[in-house]
XYZ file of N, CA and C in Angstrom:
360
model
N 69.281 11.364 -66.292
C 67.846 11.465 -66.518
C 67.207 12.024 -65.259
N 66.387 13.027 -65.429
C 65.690 13.624 -64.282
C 64.203 13.336 -64.400
N 63.608 13.015 -63.273
C 62.171 12.770 -63.218
C 61.559 13.777 -62.255
N 60.533 14.465 -62.702
C 59.845 15.442 -61.863
C 58.400 14.987 -61.692
N 58.052 14.721 -60.448
C 56.705 14.248 -60.123
C 55.850 15.397 -59.594
N 54.564 15.271 -59.787
C 53.628 16.249 -59.229
C 52.266 15.599 -59.078
N 51.412 16.230 -58.263
C 50.036 15.801 -58.179
C 49.623 15.122 -56.894
N 50.547 14.872 -55.980
C 50.166 14.250 -54.725
C 49.419 15.226 -53.833
N 48.917 14.707 -52.693
C 48.215 15.570 -51.766
C 47.300 14.797 -50.852
N 46.421 15.542 -50.206
C 45.447 14.975 -49.268
C 44.083 14.927 -49.934
N 43.424 13.785 -49.844
C 42.108 13.631 -50.451
C 41.252 12.766 -49.545
N 39.959 12.983 -49.569
C 39.046 12.182 -48.769
C 38.803 10.826 -49.424
N 38.441 9.829 -48.649
C 38.096 8.529 -49.235
C 37.020 8.677 -50.299
N 37.228 7.968 -51.405
C 36.316 8.076 -52.533
C 36.698 9.140 -53.531
N 37.659 9.951 -53.172
C 38.087 11.036 -54.045
C 39.073 10.585 -55.101
N 39.568 11.559 -55.870
C 40.479 11.283 -56.981
C 41.700 12.187 -56.929
N 42.786 11.676 -57.464
C 44.003 12.447 -57.665
C 44.636 11.998 -58.970
N 45.414 12.886 -59.571
C 46.157 12.540 -60.775
C 47.627 12.878 -60.569
N 48.471 11.871 -60.678
C 49.908 12.067 -60.570
C 50.519 12.196 -61.968
N 51.574 13.016 -62.059
C 52.309 13.175 -63.311
C 53.792 13.012 -63.046
N 54.499 12.529 -64.041
C 55.951 12.369 -63.936
C 56.553 12.638 -65.304
N 57.383 13.668 -65.373
C 58.012 14.048 -66.634
C 59.491 13.703 -66.596
N 59.951 13.018 -67.637
C 61.360 12.641 -67.742
C 62.080 13.588 -68.690
N 63.308 13.923 -68.330
C 64.110 14.788 -69.196
C 65.573 14.362 -69.121
N 66.338 14.784 -70.118
C 67.749 14.428 -70.167
C 68.106 13.849 -71.518
N 69.267 13.234 -71.571
C 69.767 12.676 -72.818
C 69.162 11.286 -73.044
N 67.880 11.277 -73.378
C 67.144 10.022 -73.526
C 66.989 9.678 -74.996
N 67.402 8.476 -75.355
C 67.201 8.007 -76.725
C 65.817 7.386 -76.877
N 65.461 6.541 -75.917
C 64.145 5.906 -75.964
C 63.735 5.480 -74.563
N 62.441 5.383 -74.357
C 61.885 4.926 -73.082
C 61.138 3.629 -73.324
N 61.538 2.587 -72.613
C 60.909 1.282 -72.794
C 59.646 1.154 -71.968
N 59.724 1.582 -70.726
C 58.583 1.426 -69.837
C 58.591 2.520 -68.782
N 57.407 2.874 -68.341
C 57.233 3.856 -67.270
C 56.245 3.281 -66.280
N 56.407 3.657 -65.026
C 55.512 3.079 -64.052
C 55.476 3.843 -62.758
N 54.606 3.362 -61.879
C 54.446 3.936 -60.546
C 54.552 2.826 -59.507
N 55.275 3.127 -58.446
C 55.397 2.258 -57.295
C 54.998 3.064 -56.070
N 54.735 2.386 -54.967
C 54.412 3.104 -53.743
C 55.020 2.391 -52.541
N 55.189 3.163 -51.488
C 55.834 2.621 -50.296
C 55.287 3.305 -49.059
N 55.033 2.502 -48.014
C 54.646 3.019 -46.714
C 55.764 2.683 -45.733
N 55.834 3.400 -44.610
C 56.926 3.161 -43.648
C 56.983 1.702 -43.205
N 58.175 1.137 -43.241
C 58.374 -0.218 -42.769
C 58.017 -1.303 -43.756
N 57.651 -0.912 -44.975
C 57.302 -1.916 -45.983
C 58.172 -1.746 -47.216
N 58.165 -2.774 -48.069
C 58.918 -2.690 -49.315
C 58.126 -1.893 -50.341
N 58.868 -1.286 -51.249
C 58.223 -0.577 -52.337
C 57.492 -1.591 -53.215
N 56.254 -1.273 -53.569
C 55.460 -2.209 -54.344
C 54.994 -1.577 -55.653
N 54.830 -2.438 -56.661
C 54.372 -1.977 -57.953
C 52.908 -1.558 -57.876
N 52.593 -0.440 -58.507
C 51.205 0.009 -58.631
C 50.723 -0.243 -60.060
N 51.478 0.290 -61.023
C 51.093 0.127 -62.425
C 52.280 0.443 -63.322
N 52.326 -0.213 -64.477
C 53.354 0.070 -65.463
C 52.738 0.148 -66.852
N 53.440 0.827 -67.751
C 52.991 0.930 -69.135
C 54.211 0.900 -70.040
N 54.142 0.098 -71.102
C 55.276 -0.012 -72.026
C 55.164 1.038 -73.120
N 56.200 1.101 -73.950
C 56.186 2.055 -75.046
C 55.063 1.757 -76.035
N 54.661 0.497 -76.086
C 53.578 0.119 -76.982
C 52.202 0.293 -76.381
N 52.151 0.675 -75.109
C 50.873 0.929 -74.468
C 50.326 -0.220 -73.642
N 51.069 -1.300 -73.528
C 50.618 -2.409 -72.686
C 50.722 -2.011 -71.226
N 49.675 -2.340 -70.461
C 49.631 -1.934 -69.061
C 49.571 -3.135 -68.129
N 50.000 -2.891 -66.900
C 49.961 -3.907 -65.863
C 49.618 -3.214 -64.563
N 48.715 -3.797 -63.780
C 48.264 -3.183 -62.528
C 48.364 -4.165 -61.375
N 48.619 -3.622 -60.199
C 48.489 -4.408 -58.993
C 47.017 -4.736 -58.794
N 46.747 -5.916 -58.240
C 45.348 -6.313 -58.036
C 44.597 -5.305 -57.171
N 45.293 -4.702 -56.232
C 44.639 -3.804 -55.278
C 44.149 -2.506 -55.914
N 44.656 -2.172 -57.109
C 44.264 -0.900 -57.730
C 43.544 -1.091 -59.064
N 43.542 -2.332 -59.563
C 42.924 -2.569 -60.877
C 41.455 -2.173 -60.840
N 41.036 -1.420 -61.852
C 39.660 -0.945 -61.915
C 39.450 0.419 -61.276
N 40.414 0.863 -60.483
C 40.304 2.186 -59.851
C 41.360 3.153 -60.385
N 42.529 2.640 -60.703
C 43.633 3.470 -61.194
C 43.822 3.229 -62.683
N 44.253 4.278 -63.381
C 44.549 4.168 -64.808
C 45.893 4.833 -65.098
N 46.792 4.087 -65.716
C 48.088 4.629 -66.098
C 48.058 4.962 -67.582
N 48.684 6.076 -67.931
C 48.770 6.479 -69.335
C 50.082 7.222 -69.535
N 50.453 7.421 -70.806
C 51.695 8.121 -71.072
C 51.572 8.963 -72.331
N 52.336 10.033 -72.351
C 52.454 10.894 -73.523
C 53.887 10.760 -73.999
N 54.094 9.970 -75.051
C 55.453 9.701 -75.511
C 56.154 10.971 -75.992
N 55.419 11.876 -76.593
C 56.024 13.108 -77.098
C 56.572 13.970 -75.970
N 55.939 13.871 -74.801
C 56.364 14.673 -73.646
C 57.168 13.851 -72.641
N 57.396 12.578 -72.935
C 58.112 11.678 -72.002
C 57.494 11.771 -70.615
N 56.182 11.722 -70.565
C 55.449 11.906 -69.314
C 54.501 10.735 -69.100
N 54.440 10.299 -67.846
C 53.518 9.243 -67.459
C 52.557 9.806 -66.419
N 51.320 9.347 -66.484
C 50.272 9.809 -65.571
C 49.679 8.622 -64.824
N 49.155 8.905 -63.645
C 48.406 7.908 -62.896
C 47.134 8.576 -62.393
N 46.021 8.212 -62.992
C 44.721 8.699 -62.542
C 44.213 7.744 -61.477
N 43.999 8.275 -60.290
C 43.584 7.457 -59.152
C 42.175 7.866 -58.738
N 41.234 6.956 -58.886
C 39.840 7.194 -58.509
C 39.436 6.273 -57.371
N 38.340 6.607 -56.745
C 37.812 5.790 -55.641
C 38.904 5.462 -54.627
N 39.625 6.479 -54.236
C 40.763 6.273 -53.344
C 40.314 5.788 -51.973
N 41.159 4.936 -51.388
C 40.891 4.344 -50.089
C 42.016 4.732 -49.127
N 41.760 4.698 -47.824
C 42.827 5.001 -46.863
C 44.064 4.133 -47.062
N 43.868 2.887 -47.486
C 45.016 1.992 -47.688
C 45.851 2.353 -48.914
N 45.398 3.308 -49.707
C 46.210 3.816 -50.812
C 47.225 4.867 -50.340
N 47.121 5.264 -49.082
C 48.051 6.241 -48.532
C 49.475 5.705 -48.593
N 50.360 6.479 -49.215
C 51.754 6.052 -49.400
C 52.527 7.166 -50.090
N 53.831 6.978 -50.164
C 54.646 7.805 -51.050
C 54.705 7.093 -52.395
N 54.346 7.804 -53.431
C 54.312 7.229 -54.780
C 55.558 7.669 -55.542
N 56.212 6.693 -56.169
C 57.448 6.931 -56.901
C 57.255 6.603 -58.384
N 57.737 7.489 -59.213
C 57.760 7.255 -60.652
C 59.019 6.463 -61.007
N 58.893 5.572 -61.986
C 60.013 4.755 -62.438
C 60.054 4.749 -63.958
N 61.233 4.964 -64.507
C 61.377 4.981 -65.964
C 62.573 4.127 -66.354
N 62.382 3.252 -67.352
C 63.460 2.427 -67.906
C 63.610 2.737 -69.385
N 64.851 2.892 -69.815
C 65.058 3.183 -71.224
C 66.512 3.138 -71.613
N 66.829 3.864 -72.676
C 68.181 3.902 -73.208
C 68.624 5.352 -73.355
N 69.833 5.631 -72.900
C 70.382 6.966 -73.046
C 70.872 7.189 -74.473
N 70.875 8.466 -74.876
C 71.421 8.812 -76.184
C 72.945 8.901 -76.121
N 73.424 9.583 -75.099
C 74.870 9.767 -74.956
C 75.268 9.658 -73.489
N 76.094 8.691 -73.133
C 76.539 7.558 -73.935
C 75.406 6.543 -74.105
N 75.465 5.713 -75.108
C 74.392 4.738 -75.313
C 74.446 3.651 -74.252
N 73.479 3.691 -73.357
C 73.435 2.741 -72.255
C 72.026 2.684 -71.711
N 71.683 1.535 -71.141
C 70.373 1.400 -70.513
C 70.366 2.176 -69.192
N 69.216 2.630 -68.783
C 69.096 3.320 -67.510
C 67.786 2.958 -66.834
N 67.790 3.103 -65.526
C 66.592 3.014 -64.692
C 66.643 4.209 -63.751
N 65.600 5.017 -63.756
C 65.563 6.201 -62.901
C 64.318 6.200 -62.031
N 64.461 6.806 -60.862
C 63.356 6.942 -59.905
C 63.097 8.418 -59.631
N 61.845 8.753 -59.462
C 61.481 10.088 -59.041
C 61.728 10.271 -57.550
N 61.530 11.492 -57.073
C 61.809 11.810 -55.676
C 60.694 11.357 -54.751
N 59.563 11.016 -55.303
C 58.431 10.564 -54.500
C 57.464 11.697 -54.209
N 56.197 11.368 -54.203
C 55.157 12.342 -53.867
C 54.162 11.681 -52.910
N 53.820 12.389 -51.852
C 52.959 11.829 -50.808
C 51.493 11.883 -51.242
N 50.829 10.756 -51.090
C 49.380 10.685 -51.278
C 48.774 10.235 -49.959
N 47.876 11.037 -49.424
C 47.225 10.723 -48.158
C 45.716 10.715 -48.370
N 45.106 9.583 -48.031
C 43.657 9.438 -48.168
C 43.077 9.351 -46.762
N 42.377 10.390 -46.370
C 41.867 10.461 -44.998
C 40.703 11.428 -44.931
N 39.773 11.130 -44.031
C 38.656 12.050 -43.811
C 38.966 12.999 -42.666
């Protein structure tokens, strides 16, 4: 399974960015998709997740500012980030959990990461 992320960059405080992550490969089904982030010297932390049924979960630090969504037909997950703060600066990683078509097995895949920098 390959994950291709896009949409990171430099933005001023209060600005917005939209991240995208497209999954491809021998995928039978996707159970959940999500975004995590990591800064140097810290553990990777959950930002937001969304299930195949559309149930969402957010970290307290981003709830109300970030919105996760997915396009099941395109196997793509999005993260709309509004009202960005300097503390949102991190490398953002896409995460996908599901089942492979061939061979039939569960999988967990990570994207390569995309840098988000919030600074004036």
